[in-house]
mmCIF file of C-alpha atoms in Angstrom:
data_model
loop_
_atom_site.group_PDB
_atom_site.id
_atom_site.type_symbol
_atom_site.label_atom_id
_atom_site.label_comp_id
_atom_site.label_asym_id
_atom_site.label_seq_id
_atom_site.Cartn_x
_atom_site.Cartn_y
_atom_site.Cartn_z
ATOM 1 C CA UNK A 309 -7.051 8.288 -20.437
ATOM 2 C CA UNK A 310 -6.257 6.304 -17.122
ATOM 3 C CA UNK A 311 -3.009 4.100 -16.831
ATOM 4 C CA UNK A 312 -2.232 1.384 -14.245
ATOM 5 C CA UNK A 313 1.273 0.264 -13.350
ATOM 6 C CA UNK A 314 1.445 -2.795 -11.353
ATOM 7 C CA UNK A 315 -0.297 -6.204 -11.701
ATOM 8 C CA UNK A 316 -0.445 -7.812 -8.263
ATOM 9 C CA UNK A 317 -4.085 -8.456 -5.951
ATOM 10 C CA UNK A 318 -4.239 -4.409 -5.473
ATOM 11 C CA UNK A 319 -3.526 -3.939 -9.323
ATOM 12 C CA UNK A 320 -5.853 -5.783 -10.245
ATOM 13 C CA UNK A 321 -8.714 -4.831 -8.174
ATOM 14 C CA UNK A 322 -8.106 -1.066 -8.876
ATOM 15 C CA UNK A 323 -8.685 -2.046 -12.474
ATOM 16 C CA UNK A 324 -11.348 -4.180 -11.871
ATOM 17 C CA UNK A 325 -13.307 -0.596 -10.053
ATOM 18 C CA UNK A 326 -11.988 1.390 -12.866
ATOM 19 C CA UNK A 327 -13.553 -0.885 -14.982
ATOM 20 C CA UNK A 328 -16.617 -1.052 -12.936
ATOM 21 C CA UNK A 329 -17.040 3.376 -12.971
ATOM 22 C CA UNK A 330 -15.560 4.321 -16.217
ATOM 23 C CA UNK A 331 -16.463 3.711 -19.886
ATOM 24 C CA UNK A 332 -13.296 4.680 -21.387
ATOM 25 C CA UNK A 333 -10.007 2.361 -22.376
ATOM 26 C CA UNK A 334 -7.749 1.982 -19.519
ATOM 27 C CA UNK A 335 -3.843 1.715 -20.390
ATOM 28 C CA UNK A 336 -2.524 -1.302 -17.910
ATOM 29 C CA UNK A 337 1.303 -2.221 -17.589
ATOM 30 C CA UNK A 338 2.101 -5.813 -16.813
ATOM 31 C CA UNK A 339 5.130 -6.758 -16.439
ATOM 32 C CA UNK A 340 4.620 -10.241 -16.430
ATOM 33 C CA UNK A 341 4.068 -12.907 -19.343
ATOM 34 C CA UNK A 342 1.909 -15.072 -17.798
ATOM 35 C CA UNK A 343 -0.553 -12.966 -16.250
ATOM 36 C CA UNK A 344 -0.684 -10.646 -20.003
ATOM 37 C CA UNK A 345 -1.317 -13.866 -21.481
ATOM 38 C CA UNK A 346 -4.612 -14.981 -18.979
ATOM 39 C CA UNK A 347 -5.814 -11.870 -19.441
ATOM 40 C CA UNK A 348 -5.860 -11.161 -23.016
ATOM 41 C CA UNK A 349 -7.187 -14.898 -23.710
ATOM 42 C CA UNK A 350 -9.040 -16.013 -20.597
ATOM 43 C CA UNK A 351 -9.870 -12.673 -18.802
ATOM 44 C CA UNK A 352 -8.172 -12.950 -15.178
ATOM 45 C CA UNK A 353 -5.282 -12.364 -13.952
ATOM 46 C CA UNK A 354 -3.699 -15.928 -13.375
ATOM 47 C CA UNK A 355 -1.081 -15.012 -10.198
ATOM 48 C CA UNK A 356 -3.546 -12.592 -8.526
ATOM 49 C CA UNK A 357 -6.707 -12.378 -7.582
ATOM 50 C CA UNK A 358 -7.941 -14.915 -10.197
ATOM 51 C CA UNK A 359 -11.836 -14.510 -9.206
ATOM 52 C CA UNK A 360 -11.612 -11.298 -10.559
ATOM 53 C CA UNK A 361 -13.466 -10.818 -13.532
ATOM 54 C CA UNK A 362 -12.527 -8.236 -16.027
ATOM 55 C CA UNK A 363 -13.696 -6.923 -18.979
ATOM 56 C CA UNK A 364 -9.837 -7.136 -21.609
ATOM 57 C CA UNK A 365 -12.027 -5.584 -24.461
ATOM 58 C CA UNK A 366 -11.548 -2.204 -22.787
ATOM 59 C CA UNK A 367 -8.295 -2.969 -21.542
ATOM 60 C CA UNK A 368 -4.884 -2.076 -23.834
ATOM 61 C CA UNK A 369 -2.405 -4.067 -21.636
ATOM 62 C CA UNK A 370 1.551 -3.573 -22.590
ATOM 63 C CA UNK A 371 4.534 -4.432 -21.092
ATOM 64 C CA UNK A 372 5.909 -1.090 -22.437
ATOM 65 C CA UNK A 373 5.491 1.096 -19.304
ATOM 66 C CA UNK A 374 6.722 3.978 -21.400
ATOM 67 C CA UNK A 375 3.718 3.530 -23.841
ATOM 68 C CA UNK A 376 1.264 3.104 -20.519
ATOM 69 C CA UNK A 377 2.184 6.410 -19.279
ATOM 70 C CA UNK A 378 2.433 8.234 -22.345
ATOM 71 C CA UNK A 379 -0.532 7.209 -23.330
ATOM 72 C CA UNK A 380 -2.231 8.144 -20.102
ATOM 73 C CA UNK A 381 -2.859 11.145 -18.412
ATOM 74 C CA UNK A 382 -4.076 9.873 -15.089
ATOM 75 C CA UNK A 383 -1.963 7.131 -13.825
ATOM 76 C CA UNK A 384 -2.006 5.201 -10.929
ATOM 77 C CA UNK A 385 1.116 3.648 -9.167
ATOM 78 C CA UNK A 386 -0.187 0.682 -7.399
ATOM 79 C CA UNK A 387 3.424 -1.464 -7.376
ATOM 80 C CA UNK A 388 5.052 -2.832 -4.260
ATOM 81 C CA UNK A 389 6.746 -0.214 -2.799
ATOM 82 C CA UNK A 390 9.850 -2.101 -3.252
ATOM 83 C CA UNK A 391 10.036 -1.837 -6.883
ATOM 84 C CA UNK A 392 8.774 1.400 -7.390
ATOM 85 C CA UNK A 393 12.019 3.260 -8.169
ATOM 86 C CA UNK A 394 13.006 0.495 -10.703
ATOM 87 C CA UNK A 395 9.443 0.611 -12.342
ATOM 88 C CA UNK A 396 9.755 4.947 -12.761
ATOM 89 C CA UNK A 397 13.464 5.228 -13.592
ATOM 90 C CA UNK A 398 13.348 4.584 -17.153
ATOM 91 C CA UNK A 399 10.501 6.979 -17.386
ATOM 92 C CA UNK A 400 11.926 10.851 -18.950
ATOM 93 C CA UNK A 401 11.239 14.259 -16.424
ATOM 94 C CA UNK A 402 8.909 15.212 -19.330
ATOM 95 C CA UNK A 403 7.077 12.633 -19.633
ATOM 96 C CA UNK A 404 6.709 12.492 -15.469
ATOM 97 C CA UNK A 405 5.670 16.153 -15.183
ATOM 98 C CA UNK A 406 3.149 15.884 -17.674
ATOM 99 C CA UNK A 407 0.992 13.124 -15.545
ATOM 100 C CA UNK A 408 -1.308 13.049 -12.939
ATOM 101 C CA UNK A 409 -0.328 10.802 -10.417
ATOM 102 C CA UNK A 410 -2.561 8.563 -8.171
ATOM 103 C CA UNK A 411 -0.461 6.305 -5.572
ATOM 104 C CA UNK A 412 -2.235 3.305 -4.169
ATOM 105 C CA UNK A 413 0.586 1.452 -3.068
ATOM 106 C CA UNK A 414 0.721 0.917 0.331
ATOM 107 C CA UNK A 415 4.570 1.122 1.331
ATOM 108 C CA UNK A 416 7.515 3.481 1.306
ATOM 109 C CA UNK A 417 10.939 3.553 -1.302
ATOM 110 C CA UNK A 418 13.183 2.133 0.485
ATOM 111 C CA UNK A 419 15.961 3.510 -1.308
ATOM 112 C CA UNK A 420 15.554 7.284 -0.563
ATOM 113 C CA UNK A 421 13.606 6.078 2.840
ATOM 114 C CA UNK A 422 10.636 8.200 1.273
ATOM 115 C CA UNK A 423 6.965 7.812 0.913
ATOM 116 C CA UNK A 424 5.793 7.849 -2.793
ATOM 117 C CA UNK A 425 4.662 11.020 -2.956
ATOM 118 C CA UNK A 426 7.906 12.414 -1.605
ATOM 119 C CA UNK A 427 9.612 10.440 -4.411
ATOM 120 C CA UNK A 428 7.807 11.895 -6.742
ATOM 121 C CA UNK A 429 8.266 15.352 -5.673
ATOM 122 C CA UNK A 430 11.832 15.005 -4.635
ATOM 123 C CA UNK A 431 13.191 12.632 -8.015
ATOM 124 C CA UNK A 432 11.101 13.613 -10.289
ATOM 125 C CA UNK A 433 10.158 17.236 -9.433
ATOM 126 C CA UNK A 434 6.413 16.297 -9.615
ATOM 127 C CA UNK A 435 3.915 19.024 -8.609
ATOM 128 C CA UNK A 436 2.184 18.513 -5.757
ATOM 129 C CA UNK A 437 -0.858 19.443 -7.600
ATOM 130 C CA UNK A 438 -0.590 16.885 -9.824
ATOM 131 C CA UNK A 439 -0.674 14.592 -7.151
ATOM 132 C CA UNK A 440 -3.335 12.242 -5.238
ATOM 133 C CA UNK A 441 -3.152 9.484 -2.898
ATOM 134 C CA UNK A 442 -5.978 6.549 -2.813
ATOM 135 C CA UNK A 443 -6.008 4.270 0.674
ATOM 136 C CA UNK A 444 -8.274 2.284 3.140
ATOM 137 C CA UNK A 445 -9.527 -0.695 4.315
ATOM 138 C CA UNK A 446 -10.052 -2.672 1.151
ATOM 139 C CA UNK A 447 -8.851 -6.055 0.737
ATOM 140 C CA UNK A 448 -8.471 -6.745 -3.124
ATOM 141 C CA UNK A 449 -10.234 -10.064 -2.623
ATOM 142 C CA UNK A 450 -13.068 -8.476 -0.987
ATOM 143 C CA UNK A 451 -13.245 -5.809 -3.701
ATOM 144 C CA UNK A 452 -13.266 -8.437 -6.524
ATOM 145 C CA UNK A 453 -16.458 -10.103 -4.737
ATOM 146 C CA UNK A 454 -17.784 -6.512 -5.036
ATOM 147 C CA UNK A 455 -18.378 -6.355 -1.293
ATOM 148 C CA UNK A 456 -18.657 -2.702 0.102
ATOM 149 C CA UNK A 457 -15.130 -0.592 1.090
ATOM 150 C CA UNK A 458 -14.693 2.664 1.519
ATOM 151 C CA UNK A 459 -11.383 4.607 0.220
ATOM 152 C CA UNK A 460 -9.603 7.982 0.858
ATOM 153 C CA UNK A 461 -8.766 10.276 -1.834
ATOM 154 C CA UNK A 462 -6.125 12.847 -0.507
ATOM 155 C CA UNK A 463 -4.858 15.881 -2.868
ATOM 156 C CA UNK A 464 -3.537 19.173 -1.979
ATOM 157 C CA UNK A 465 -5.565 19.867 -5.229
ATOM 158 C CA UNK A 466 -9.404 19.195 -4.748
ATOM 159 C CA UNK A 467 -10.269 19.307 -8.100
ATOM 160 C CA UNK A 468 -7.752 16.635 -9.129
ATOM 161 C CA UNK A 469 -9.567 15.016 -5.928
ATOM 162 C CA UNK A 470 -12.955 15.065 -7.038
ATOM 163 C CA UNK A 471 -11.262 13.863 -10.378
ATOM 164 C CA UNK A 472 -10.306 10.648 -9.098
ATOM 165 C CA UNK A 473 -13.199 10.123 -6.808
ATOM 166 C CA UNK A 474 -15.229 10.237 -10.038
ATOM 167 C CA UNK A 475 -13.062 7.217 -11.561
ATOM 168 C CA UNK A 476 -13.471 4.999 -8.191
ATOM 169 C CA UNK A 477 -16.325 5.649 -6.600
ATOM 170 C CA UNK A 478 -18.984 2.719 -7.475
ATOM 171 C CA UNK A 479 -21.694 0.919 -6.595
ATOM 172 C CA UNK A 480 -19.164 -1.349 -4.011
ATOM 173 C CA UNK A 481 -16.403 1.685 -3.487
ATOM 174 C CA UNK A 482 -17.845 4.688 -1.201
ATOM 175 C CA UNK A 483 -14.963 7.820 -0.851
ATOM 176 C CA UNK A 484 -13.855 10.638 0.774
ATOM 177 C CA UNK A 485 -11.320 13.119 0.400
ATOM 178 C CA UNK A 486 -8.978 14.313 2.676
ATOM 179 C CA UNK A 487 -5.806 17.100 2.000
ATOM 180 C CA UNK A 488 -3.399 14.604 4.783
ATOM 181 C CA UNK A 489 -1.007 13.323 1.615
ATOM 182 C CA UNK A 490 1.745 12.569 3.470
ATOM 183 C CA UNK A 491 0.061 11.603 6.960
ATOM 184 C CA UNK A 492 -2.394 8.866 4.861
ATOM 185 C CA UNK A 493 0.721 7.341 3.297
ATOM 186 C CA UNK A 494 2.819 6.826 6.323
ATOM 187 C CA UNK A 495 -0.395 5.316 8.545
ATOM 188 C CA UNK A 496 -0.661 2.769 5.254
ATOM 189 C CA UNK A 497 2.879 1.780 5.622
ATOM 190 C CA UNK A 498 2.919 1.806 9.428
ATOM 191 C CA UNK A 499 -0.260 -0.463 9.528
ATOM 192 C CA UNK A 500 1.353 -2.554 7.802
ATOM 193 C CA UNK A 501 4.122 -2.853 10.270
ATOM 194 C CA UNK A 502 1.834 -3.631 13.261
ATOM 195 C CA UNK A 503 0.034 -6.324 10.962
ATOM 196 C CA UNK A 504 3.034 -8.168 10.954
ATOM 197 C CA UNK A 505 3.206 -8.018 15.091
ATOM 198 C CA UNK A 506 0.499 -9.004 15.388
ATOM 199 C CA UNK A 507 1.165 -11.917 13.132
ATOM 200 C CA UNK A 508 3.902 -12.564 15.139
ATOM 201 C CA UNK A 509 2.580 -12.538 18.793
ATOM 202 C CA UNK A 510 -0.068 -14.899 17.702
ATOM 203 C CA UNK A 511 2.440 -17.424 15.608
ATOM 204 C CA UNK A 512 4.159 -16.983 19.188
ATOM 205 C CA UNK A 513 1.803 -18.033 21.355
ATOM 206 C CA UNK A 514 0.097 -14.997 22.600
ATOM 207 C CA UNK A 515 -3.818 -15.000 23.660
ATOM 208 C CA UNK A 516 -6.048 -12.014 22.677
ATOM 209 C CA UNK A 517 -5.884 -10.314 25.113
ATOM 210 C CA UNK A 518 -2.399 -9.300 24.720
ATOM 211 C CA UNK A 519 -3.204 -8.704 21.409
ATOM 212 C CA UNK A 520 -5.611 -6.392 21.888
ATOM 213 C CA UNK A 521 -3.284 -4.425 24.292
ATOM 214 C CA UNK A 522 -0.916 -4.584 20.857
ATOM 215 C CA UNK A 523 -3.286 -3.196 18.344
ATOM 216 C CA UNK A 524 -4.614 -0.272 20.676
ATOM 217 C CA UNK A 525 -1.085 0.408 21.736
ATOM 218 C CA UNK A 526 -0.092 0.823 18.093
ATOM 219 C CA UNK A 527 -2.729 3.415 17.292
ATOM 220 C CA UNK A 528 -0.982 5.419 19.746
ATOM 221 C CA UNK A 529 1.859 4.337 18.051
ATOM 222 C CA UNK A 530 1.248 5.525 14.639
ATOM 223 C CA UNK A 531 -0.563 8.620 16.194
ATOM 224 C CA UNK A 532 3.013 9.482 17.843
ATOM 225 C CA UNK A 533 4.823 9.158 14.172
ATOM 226 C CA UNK A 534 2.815 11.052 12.272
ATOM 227 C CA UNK A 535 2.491 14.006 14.910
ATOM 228 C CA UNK A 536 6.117 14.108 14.786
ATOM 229 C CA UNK A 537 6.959 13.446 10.669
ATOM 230 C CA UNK A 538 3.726 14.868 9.165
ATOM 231 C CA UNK A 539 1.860 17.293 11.533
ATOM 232 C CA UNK A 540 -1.693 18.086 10.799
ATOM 233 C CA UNK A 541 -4.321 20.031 12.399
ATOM 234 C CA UNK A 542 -7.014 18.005 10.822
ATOM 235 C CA UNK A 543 -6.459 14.512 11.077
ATOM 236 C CA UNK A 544 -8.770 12.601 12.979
ATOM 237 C CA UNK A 545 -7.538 8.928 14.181
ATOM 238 C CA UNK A 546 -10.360 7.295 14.228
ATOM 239 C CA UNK A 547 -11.145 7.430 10.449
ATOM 240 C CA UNK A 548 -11.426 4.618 8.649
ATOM 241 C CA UNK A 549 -8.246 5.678 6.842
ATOM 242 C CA UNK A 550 -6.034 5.366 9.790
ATOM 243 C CA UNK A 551 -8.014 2.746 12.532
ATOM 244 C CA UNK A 552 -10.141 1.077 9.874
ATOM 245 C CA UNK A 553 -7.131 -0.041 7.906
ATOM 246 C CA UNK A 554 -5.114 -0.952 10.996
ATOM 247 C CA UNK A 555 -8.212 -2.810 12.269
ATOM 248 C CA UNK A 556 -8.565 -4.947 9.259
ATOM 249 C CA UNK A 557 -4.687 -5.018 8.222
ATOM 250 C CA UNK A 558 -4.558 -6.783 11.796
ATOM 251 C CA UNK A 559 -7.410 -8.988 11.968
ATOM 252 C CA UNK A 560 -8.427 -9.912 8.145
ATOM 253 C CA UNK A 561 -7.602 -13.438 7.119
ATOM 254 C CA UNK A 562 -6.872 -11.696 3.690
ATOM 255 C CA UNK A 563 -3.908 -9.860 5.421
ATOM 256 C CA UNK A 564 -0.639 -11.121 3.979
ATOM 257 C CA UNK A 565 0.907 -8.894 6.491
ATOM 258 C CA UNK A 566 -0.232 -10.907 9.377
ATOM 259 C CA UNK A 567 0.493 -14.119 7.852
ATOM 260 C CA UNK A 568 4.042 -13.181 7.045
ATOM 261 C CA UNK A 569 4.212 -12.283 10.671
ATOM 262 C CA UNK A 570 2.341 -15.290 12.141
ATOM 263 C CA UNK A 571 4.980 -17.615 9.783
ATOM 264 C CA UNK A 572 7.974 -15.590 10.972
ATOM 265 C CA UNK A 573 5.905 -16.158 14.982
ATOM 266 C CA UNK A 574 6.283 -19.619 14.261
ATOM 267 C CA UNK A 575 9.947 -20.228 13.345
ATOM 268 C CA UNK A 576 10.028 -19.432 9.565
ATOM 269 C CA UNK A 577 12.838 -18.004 7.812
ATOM 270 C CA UNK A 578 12.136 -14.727 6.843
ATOM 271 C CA UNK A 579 13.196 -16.086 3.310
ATOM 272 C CA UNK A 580 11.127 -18.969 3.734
ATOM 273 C CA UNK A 581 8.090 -17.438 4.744
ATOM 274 C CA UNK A 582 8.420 -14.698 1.827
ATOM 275 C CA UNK A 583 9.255 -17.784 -0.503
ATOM 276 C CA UNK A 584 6.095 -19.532 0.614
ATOM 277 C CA UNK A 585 3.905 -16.491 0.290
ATOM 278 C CA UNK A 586 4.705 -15.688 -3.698
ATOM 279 C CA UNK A 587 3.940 -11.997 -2.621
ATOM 280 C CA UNK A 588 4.860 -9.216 -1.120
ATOM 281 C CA UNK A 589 4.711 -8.222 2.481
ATOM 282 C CA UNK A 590 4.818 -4.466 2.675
ATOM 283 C CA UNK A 591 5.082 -4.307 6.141
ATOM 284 C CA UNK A 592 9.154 -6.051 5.592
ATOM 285 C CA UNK A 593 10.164 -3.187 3.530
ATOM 286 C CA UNK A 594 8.294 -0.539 5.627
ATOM 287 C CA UNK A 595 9.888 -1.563 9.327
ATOM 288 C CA UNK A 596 13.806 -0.786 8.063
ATOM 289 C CA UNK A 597 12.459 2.376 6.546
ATOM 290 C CA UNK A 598 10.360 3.352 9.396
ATOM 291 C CA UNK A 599 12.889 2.343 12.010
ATOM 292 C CA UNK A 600 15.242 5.064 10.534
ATOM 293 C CA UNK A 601 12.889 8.047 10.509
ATOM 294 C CA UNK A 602 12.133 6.787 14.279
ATOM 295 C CA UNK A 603 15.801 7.220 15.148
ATOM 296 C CA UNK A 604 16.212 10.430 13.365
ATOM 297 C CA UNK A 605 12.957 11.552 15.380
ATOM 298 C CA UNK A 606 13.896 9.908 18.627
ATOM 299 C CA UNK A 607 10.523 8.902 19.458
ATOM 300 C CA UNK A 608 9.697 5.996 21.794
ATOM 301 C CA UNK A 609 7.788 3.227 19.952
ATOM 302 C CA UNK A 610 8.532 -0.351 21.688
ATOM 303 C CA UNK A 611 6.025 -2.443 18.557
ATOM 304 C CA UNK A 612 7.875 -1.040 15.705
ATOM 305 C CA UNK A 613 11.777 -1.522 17.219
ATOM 306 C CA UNK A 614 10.301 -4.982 17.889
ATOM 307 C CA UNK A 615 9.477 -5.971 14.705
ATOM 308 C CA UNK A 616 12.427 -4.082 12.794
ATOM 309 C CA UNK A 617 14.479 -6.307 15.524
ATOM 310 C CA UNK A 618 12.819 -9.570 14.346
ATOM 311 C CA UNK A 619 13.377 -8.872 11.285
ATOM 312 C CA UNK A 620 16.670 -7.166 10.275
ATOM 313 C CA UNK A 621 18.482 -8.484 13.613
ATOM 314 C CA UNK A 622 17.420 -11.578 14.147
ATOM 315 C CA UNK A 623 15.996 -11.083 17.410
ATOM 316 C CA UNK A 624 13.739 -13.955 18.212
ATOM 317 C CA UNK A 625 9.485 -13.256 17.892
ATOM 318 C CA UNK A 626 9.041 -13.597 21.747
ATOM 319 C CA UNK A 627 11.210 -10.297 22.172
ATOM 320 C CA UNK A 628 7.522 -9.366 21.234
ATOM 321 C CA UNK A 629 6.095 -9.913 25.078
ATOM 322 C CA UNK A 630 8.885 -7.683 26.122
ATOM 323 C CA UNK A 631 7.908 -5.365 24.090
ATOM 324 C CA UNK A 632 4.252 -5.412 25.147
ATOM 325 C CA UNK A 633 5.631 -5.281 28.930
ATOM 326 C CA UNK A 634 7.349 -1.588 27.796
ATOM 327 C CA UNK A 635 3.559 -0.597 26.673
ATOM 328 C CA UNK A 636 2.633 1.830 29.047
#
């Protein structure tokens, strides 16, 4: 059986294409109340993604995540990154081991400064062959209209690959696979990062031209990072998986990235403009952790010591045009 964890916009559209490929029960943890309650009497989720449809007769939705995952043997993490250690520590080494495990969230744990896949392998002791990454440009709001996206399935193990590919891929999800585990998961949490520039420098005035100097400057960015902290042979840049989701992550008006960044661009608290959102901003938690892997690496990357500065240092948002003056 397949088990979700997480009930936010992502959550919910990865069970709305589970829904949509497999006939089977899927176990789904939600944490809270008022979203287990719309769902088991009204059939949406009623803080995310409410035009979301789903089918609750083949749903067995607990707030137990101990009885999700035991109950599961393919389960997908798709909780903000944030809370991801909190969600998994009450869970037993058995019980872990046992599991497949599919991450779709798009961030890093900030506590061990680790992606979730190295969590898993590091905490936990999780075999690598047990486990599979899912990413890509795919806005849950566009996925719950059923318009077409197209997602990445990396494993190390291509049969547990093919495995997932057969749960997700549907008549509005096309897939690939990849082996770049590691590599996909830091490009998803960098992306995420240069969202929220981007926000920024157009909350602070900047035309699109600059912009554009910002966004193709950050693919050599991220193409920097991941040369240096997960080398691969393989990768190609300008797959949808790396440019695709920056593209969109940048320029979508479904990107809560690049609102957060366009709120903080225009003189918002950070606390305010999280407040005012009522969800989560990856790309907050990602910057602190990616700033510190930068500095252990020593690698030159102007957009991303911006934005950490905005954000943990209160640097004021038009540090960002100095920043785009260092962009060689």
């Amino acid at each position: 059986m397949i088990g979700v964890l997480g009930s936010g916009s992502w959550a919910t559209a990865i069970v709305k294409i589970l829904l949509e490929n497999k006939e089977e029960t899927i176990n789904w943890w939600v944490r809270e109340s008022e979203i287990r309650e719309s769902l088991n009497n009204e059939g949406y989720n009623a803080l995310y993604l409410t035009e979301a449809e789903l089918d609750v007769s083949r749903l067995v939705i607990s707030e137990d995540i101990n009885q999700v995952v035991e109950n599961s043997d393919d389960v997908f993490i798709v909780i903000p990154s944030a809370y991801v250690a909190g969600a998994l520590g009450g869970l037993s080494l058995k019980t872990i081991r046992k599991r497949n495990w599919i991450s779709a969230t798009k961030g890093l744990v900030s506590i061990e400064n680790q992606t979730v896949t190295q969590y898993l392998k590091s905490h936990f002791g999780v075999d690598p062959q047990r486990i599979a990454v899912v990413s890509g440009p795919s806005h849950a709001e566009e996925v719950a209209q059923k318009k077409l996206c197209y997602l990445t399935i990396a494993s190390l193990n291509q049969e547990l690959a093919h495995n997932v590919e057969s749960m997700i891929h549907c008549g509005f999800v096309n897939t690939c696979l990849s082996t770049d585990v590691e590599g996909i998961e830091y490009a998803t949490a960098l992306k995420n990062v240069y969202a929220v520039a981007m926000g920024m420098a157009k909350g602070a005035g900047l035309g699109d031209n600059l912009i554009a100097v910002l966004v193709s400057s950050a693919v050599r960015e991220m193409s920097l990072f991941l040369n240096q902290n997960a080398p691969s042979t393989d990768r190609c840049m300008d797959d949808f998986v790396y440019l695709g989701d920056l593209l969109v992550t940048c320029y979508s008006q479904y990107s809560r990235n690049r609102t957060f960044g366009q709120m903080v661009g225009h003189g918002y608290s950070i606390a305010s403009a999280q407040h005012e959102m009522n969800m989560v901003a990856e790309g907050y938690y990602a910057a602190e952790c990616l700033e510190r892997l930068r500095e252990q690496s020593d690698l030159d990357m102007p957009i991303l010591q911006a934005v950490y500065g905005i954000l943990y240092r209160k640097v004021p948002p038009r540090v960002m045009l100095r920043s785009i003056s260092r962009i060689k």
